Short mmCIF file of C-alpha atoms in Angstrom, two decimals:
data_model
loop_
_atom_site.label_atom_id
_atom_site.label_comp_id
_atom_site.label_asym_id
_atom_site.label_seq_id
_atom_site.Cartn_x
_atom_site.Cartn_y
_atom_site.Cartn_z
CA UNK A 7 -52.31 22.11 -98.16
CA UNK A 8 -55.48 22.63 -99.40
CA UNK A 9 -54.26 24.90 -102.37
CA UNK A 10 -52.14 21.87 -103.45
CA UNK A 11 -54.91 19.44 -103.40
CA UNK A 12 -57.25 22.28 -105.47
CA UNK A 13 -54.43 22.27 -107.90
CA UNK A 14 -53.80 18.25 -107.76
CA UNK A 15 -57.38 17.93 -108.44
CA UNK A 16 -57.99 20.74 -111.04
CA UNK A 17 -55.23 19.53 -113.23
CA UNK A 18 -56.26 15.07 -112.80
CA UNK A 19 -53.15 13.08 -113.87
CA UNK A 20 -56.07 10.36 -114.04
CA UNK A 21 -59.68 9.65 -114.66
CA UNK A 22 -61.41 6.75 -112.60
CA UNK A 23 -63.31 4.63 -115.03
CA UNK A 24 -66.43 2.71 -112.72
CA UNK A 25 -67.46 0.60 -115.63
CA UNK A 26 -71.05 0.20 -115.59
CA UNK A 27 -72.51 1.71 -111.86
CA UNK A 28 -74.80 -0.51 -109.52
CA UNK A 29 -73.94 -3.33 -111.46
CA UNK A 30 -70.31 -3.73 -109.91
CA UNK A 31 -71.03 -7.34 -108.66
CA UNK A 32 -71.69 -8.66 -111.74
CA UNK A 33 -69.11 -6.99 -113.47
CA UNK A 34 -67.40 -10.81 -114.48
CA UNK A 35 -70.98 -11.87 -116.10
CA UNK A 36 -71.30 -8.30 -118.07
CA UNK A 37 -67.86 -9.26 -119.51
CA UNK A 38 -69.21 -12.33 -121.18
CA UNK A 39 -71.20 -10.56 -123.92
CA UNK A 40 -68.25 -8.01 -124.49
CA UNK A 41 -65.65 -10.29 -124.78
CA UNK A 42 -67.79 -12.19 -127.29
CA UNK A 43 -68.70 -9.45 -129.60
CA UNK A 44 -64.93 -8.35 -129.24
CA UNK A 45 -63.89 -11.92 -130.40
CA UNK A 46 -66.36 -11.65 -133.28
CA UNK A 47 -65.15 -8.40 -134.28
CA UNK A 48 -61.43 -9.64 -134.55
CA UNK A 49 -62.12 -12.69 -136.35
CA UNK A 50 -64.93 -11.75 -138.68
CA UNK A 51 -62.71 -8.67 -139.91
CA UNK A 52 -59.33 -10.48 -140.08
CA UNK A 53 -61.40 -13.10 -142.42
CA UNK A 54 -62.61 -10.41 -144.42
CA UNK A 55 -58.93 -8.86 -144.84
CA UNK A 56 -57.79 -12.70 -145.69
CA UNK A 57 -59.99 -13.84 -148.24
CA UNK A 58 -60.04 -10.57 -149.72
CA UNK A 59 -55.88 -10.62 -149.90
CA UNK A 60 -56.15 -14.05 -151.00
CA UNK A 61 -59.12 -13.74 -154.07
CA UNK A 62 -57.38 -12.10 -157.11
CA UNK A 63 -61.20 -11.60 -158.58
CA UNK A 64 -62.26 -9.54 -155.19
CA UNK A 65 -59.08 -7.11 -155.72
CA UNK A 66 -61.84 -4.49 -156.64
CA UNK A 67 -63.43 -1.18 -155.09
CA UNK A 68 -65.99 -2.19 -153.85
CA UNK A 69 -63.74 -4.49 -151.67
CA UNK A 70 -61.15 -2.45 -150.95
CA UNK A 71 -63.60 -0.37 -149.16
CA UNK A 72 -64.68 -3.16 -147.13
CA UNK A 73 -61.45 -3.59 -145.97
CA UNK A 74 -61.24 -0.08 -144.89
CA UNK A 75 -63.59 -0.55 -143.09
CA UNK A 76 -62.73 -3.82 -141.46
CA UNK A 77 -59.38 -2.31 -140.29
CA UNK A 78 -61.55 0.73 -138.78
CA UNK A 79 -63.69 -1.68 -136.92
CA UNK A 80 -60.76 -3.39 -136.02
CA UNK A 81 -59.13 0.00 -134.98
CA UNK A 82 -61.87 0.70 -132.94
CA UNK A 83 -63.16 -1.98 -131.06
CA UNK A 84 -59.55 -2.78 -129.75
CA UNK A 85 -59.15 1.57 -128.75
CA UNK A 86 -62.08 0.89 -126.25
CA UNK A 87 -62.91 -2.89 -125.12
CA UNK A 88 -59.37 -3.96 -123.94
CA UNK A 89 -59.44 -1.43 -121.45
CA UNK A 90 -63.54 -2.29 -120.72
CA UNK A 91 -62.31 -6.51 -119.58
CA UNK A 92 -59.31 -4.93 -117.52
CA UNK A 93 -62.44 -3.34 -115.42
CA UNK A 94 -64.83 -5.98 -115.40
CA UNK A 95 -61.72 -8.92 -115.27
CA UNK A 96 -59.33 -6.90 -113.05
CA UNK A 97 -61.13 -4.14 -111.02
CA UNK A 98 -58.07 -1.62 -113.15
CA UNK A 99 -59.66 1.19 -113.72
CA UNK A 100 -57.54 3.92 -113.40
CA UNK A 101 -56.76 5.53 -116.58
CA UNK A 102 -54.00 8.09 -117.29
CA UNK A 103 -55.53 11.87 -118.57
CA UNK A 104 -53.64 11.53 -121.76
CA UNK A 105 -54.94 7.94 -122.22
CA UNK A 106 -58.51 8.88 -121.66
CA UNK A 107 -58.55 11.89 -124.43
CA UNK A 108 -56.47 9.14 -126.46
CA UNK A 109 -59.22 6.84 -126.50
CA UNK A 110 -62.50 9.01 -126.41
CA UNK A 111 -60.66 11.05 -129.90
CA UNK A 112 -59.88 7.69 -131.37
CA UNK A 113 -63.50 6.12 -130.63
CA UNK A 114 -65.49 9.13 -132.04
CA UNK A 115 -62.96 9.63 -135.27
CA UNK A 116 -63.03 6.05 -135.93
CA UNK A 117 -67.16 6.35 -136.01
CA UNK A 118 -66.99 9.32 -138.26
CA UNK A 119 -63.92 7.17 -140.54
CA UNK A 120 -66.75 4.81 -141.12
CA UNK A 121 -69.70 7.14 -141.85
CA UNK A 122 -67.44 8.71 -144.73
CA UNK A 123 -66.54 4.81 -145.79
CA UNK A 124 -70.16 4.15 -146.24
CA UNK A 125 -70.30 7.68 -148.39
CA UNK A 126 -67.41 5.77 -150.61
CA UNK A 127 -69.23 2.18 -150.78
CA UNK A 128 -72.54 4.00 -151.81
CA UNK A 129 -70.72 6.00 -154.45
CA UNK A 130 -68.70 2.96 -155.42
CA UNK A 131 -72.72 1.29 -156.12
CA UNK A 132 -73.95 4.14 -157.52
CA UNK A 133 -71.30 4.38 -160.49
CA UNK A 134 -71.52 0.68 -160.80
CA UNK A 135 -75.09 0.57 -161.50
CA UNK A 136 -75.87 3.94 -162.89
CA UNK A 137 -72.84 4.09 -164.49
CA UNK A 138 -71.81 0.92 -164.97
CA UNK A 139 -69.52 1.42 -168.69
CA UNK A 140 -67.43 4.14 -166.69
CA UNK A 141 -66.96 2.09 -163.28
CA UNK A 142 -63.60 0.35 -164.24
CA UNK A 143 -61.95 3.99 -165.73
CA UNK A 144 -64.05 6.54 -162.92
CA UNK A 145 -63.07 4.13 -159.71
CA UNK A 146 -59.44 3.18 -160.54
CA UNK A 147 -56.87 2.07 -157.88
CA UNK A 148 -55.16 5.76 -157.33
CA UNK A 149 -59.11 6.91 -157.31
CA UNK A 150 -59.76 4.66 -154.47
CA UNK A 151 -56.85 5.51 -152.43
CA UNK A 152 -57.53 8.96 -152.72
CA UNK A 153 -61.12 8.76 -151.27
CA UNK A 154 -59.93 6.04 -148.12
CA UNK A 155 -56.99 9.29 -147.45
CA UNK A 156 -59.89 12.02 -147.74
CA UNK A 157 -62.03 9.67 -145.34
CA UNK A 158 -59.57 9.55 -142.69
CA UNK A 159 -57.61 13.02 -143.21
CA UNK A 160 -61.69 14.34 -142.69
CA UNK A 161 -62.57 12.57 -139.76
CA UNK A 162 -59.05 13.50 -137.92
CA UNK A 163 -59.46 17.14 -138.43
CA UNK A 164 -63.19 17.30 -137.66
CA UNK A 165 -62.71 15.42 -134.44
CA UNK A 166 -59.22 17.12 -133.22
CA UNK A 167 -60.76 20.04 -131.38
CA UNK A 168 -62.80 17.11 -128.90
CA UNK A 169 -59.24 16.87 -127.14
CA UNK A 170 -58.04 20.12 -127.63
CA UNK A 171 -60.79 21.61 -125.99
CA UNK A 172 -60.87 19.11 -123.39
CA UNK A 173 -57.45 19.37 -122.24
CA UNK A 174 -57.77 23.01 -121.64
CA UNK A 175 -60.83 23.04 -118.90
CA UNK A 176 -60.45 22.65 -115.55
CA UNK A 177 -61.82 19.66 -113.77
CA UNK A 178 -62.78 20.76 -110.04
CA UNK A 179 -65.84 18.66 -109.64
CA UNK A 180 -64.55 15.04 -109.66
CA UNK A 181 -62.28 12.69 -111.81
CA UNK A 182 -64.84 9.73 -111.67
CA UNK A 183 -66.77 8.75 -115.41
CA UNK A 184 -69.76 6.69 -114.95
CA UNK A 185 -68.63 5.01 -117.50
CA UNK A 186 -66.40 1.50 -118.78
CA UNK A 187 -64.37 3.60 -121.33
CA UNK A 188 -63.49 7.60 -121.70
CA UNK A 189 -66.61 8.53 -123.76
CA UNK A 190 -66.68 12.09 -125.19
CA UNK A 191 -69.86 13.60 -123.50
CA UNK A 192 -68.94 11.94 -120.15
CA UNK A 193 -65.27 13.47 -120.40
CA UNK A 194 -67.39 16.88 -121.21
CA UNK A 195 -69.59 16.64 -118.10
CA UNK A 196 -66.66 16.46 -115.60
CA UNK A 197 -65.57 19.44 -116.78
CA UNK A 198 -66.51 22.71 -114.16
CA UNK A 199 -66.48 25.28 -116.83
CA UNK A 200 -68.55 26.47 -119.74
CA UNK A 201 -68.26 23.44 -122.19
CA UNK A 202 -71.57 24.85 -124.67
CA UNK A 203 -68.71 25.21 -127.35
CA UNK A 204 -67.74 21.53 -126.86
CA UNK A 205 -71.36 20.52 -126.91
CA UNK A 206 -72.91 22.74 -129.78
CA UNK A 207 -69.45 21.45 -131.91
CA UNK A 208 -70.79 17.92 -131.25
CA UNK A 209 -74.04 18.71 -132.55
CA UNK A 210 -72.39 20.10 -135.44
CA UNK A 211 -70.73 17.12 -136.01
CA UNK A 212 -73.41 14.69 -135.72
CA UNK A 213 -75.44 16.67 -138.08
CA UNK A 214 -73.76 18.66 -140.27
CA UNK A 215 -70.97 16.30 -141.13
CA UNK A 216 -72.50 12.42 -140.26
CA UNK A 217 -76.15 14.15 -141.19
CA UNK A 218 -74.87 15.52 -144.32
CA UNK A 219 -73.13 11.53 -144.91
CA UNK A 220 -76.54 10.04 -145.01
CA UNK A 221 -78.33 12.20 -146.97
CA UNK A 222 -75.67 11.32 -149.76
CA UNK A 223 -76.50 7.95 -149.14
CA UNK A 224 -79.91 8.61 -149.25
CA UNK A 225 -79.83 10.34 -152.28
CA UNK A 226 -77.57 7.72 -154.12
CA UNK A 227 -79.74 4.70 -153.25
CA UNK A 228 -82.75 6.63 -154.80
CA UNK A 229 -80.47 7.71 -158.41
CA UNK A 230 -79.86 3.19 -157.56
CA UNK A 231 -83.24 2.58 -156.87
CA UNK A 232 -84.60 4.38 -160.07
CA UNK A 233 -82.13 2.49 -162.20
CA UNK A 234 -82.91 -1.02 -160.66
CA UNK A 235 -86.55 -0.51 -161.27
CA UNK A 236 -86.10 0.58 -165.16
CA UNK A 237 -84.50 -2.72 -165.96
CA UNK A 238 -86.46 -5.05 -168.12
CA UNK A 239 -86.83 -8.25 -165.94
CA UNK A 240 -87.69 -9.36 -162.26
CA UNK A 241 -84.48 -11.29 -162.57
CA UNK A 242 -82.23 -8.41 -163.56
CA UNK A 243 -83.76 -5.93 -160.73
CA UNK A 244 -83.04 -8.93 -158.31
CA UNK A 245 -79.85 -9.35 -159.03
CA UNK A 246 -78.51 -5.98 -159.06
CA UNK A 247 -80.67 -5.49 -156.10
CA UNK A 248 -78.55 -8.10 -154.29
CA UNK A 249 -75.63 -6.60 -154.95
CA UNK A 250 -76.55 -3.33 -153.01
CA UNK A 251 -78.30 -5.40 -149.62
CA UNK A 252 -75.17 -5.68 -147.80
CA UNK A 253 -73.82 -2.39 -148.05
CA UNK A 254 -77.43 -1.38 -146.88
CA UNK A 255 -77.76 -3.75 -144.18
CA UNK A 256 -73.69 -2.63 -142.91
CA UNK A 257 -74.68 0.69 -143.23
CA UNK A 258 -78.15 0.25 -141.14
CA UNK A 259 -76.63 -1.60 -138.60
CA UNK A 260 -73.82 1.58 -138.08
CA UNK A 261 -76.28 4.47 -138.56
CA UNK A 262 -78.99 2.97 -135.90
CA UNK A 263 -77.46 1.99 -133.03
CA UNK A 264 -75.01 5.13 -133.60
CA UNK A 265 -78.38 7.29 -133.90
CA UNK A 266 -79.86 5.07 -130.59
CA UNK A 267 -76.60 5.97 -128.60
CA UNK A 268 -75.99 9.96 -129.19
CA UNK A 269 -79.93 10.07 -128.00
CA UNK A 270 -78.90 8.15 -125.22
CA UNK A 271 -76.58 10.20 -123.96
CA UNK A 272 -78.06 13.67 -124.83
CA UNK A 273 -81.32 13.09 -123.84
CA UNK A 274 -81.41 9.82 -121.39
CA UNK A 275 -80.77 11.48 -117.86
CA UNK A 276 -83.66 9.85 -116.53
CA UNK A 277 -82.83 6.59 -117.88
CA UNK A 278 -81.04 4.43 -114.86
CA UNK A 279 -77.49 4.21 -114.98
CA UNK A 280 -77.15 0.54 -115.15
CA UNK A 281 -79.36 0.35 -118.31
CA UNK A 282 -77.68 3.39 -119.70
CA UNK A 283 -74.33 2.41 -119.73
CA UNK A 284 -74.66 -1.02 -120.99
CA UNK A 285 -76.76 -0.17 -124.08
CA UNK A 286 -74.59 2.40 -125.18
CA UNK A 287 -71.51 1.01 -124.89
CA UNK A 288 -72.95 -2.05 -126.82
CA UNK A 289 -74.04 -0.07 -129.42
CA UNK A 290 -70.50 1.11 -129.85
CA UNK A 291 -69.35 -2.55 -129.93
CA UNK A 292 -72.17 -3.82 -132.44
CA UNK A 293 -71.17 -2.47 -135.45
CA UNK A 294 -67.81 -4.04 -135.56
CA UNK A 295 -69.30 -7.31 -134.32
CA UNK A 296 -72.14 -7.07 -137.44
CA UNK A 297 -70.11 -5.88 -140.17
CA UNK A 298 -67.88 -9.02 -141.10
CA UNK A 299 -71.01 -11.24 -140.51
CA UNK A 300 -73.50 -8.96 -142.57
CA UNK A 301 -70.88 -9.26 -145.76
CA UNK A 302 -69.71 -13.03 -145.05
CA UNK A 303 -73.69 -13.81 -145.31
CA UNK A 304 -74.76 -11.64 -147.96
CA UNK A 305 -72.00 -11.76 -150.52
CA UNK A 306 -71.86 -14.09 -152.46
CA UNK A 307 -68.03 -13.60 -153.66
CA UNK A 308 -66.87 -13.70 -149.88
CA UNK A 309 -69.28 -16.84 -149.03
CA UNK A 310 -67.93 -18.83 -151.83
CA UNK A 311 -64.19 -18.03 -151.01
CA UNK A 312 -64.99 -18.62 -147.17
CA UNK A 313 -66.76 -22.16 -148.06
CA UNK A 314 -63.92 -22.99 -150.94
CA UNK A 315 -61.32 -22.30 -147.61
CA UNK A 316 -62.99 -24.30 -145.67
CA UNK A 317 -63.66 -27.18 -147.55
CA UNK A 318 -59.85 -27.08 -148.66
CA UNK A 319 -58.92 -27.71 -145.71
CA UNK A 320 -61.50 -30.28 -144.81
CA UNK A 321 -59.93 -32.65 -147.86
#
């Protein structure tokens, strides 16, 4: 009998999801700020998709990597907080083994999709202004569909082996993750066997592949930079400066809070669990929540459109 429960328990059919420990009592409040940036998310990036559909003059690359990346954020918000509300709402929080690697390799692709779309929106600004008699014949249409399939076809092989390697340990200690959704390092922790290739291959993500993502960022806002500051008037250097703050502020409000929530995780152990959890599962959720609103404030093309909508229907 006990051999069969070993086995049972070795192989999990399910993970148990506790949603944020110690703070089970006000699970219903916690929602409140989830469900919110969740709502945000959906709506702010479903406007972006519509106005940019529905503006013939916005039908360029520069958008059409914005709505990349609102369907990632999209993608990704709904792969991890419907399940989050069914815990906090519903007290579900079972989750099937197949589910769980389901979500955690869709949560952590998804978050390197996005690091390679900000790679394509800086080159996209860096031809523009550097570049700018080449930008229209460099960055056609085919060109631009080509870099959204390299994005994605990069961040689904560099993220495959999370799963694969996951499925194949044994799980003897316990099925329980500390956690509202299947995050990768919290699957990894469960497992009772030597997991330093699942952890050094994380590092060699988060460095060598997102690392190696902002330093081409870096170096194209400096090649921007240089060529901003050699125009001839205050007026021209604002201007062009303008139309580079929104892919910065998108792509700050990524990198951060994805920078604040590996350290987190890798280094917080003596943070408490209940102020662990929450701030890095809403650094997960911020992103998708700021994107939409960073670009619907800050460009100007998307403001007009969203006030010309508005005021359409107002008459």
């Amino acid at each position: 009998m006990s051999d069969s429960n070993k086995t049972d328990f070795t192989n999990p059919s399910t993970f148990i999801l506790l949603g944020i420990p110690g703070l089970e009592t006000v699970h219903v409040w916690i929602s409140i700020p989830f469900c919110t940036m969740y709502t945000i998310a959906i709506l702010g990036n479903f406007t972006i998709l519509f106005i940019v559909k529905m503006e013939p003059s916005l039908h360029r690359p520069m958008y059409y990597f914005l709505c990349m990346l609102a369907v990632t954020d999209l993608v990704l918000s709904t792969a991890a907080v419907p399940k989050m509300l069914s815990i906090f709402w519903f007290n579900s929080r079972e989750i099937d083994f197949g589910a769980c690697l389901t979500q955690m390799y869709f949560t952590v692709s998804l978050s390197v999709t996005q690091s390679g779309i900000f790679v394509a929106m800086a080159l996209d600004r860096y031809v523009a202004i550097c570049d700018p008699l080449r930008h229209s014949t460099t960055l056609t249409n085919p060109v631009v569909a080509k870099i959204g399939l390299a994005v994605v076809l990069r961040s689904a092989m560099v993220i495959l082996p999370f799963p694969l390697l996951a499925r194949q340990w044994p799980y003897c200690r316990t099925n329980i993750i500390p956690e509202p959704y299947c995050a990768h390092i919290s699957v990894v922790k469960l497992a009772c066997a030597d997991t330093r290739v699942s952890s050094y291959y994380g590092l060699f993500v988060l460095f060598c592949v997102m690392g190696l993502d902002v330093i081409f960022i870096a170096l194209s806002y400096t090649q921007i930079l240089r060529a901003i500051f050699r125009l001839p008037t205050k007026d021209a250097r604002l201007k062009t400066l303008g139309t580079c703050s929104s892919h910065l502020s998108v792509s700050l409000a990524f990198y951060i809070p994805g920078l604040l929530s590996s350290l987190m995780y890798r280094f917080g152990q003596n943070v408490a669990v209940h102020f662990h959890v929450p701030i890095t599962n809403i650094c997960l959720l911020l992103p998708p929540m700021l994107h939409p609103i960073i670009y619907g404030v800050m460009t100007r093309q998307i403001r007009d459109r969203l006030l010309r909508l508005f005021t359409h229907k107002g008459t």
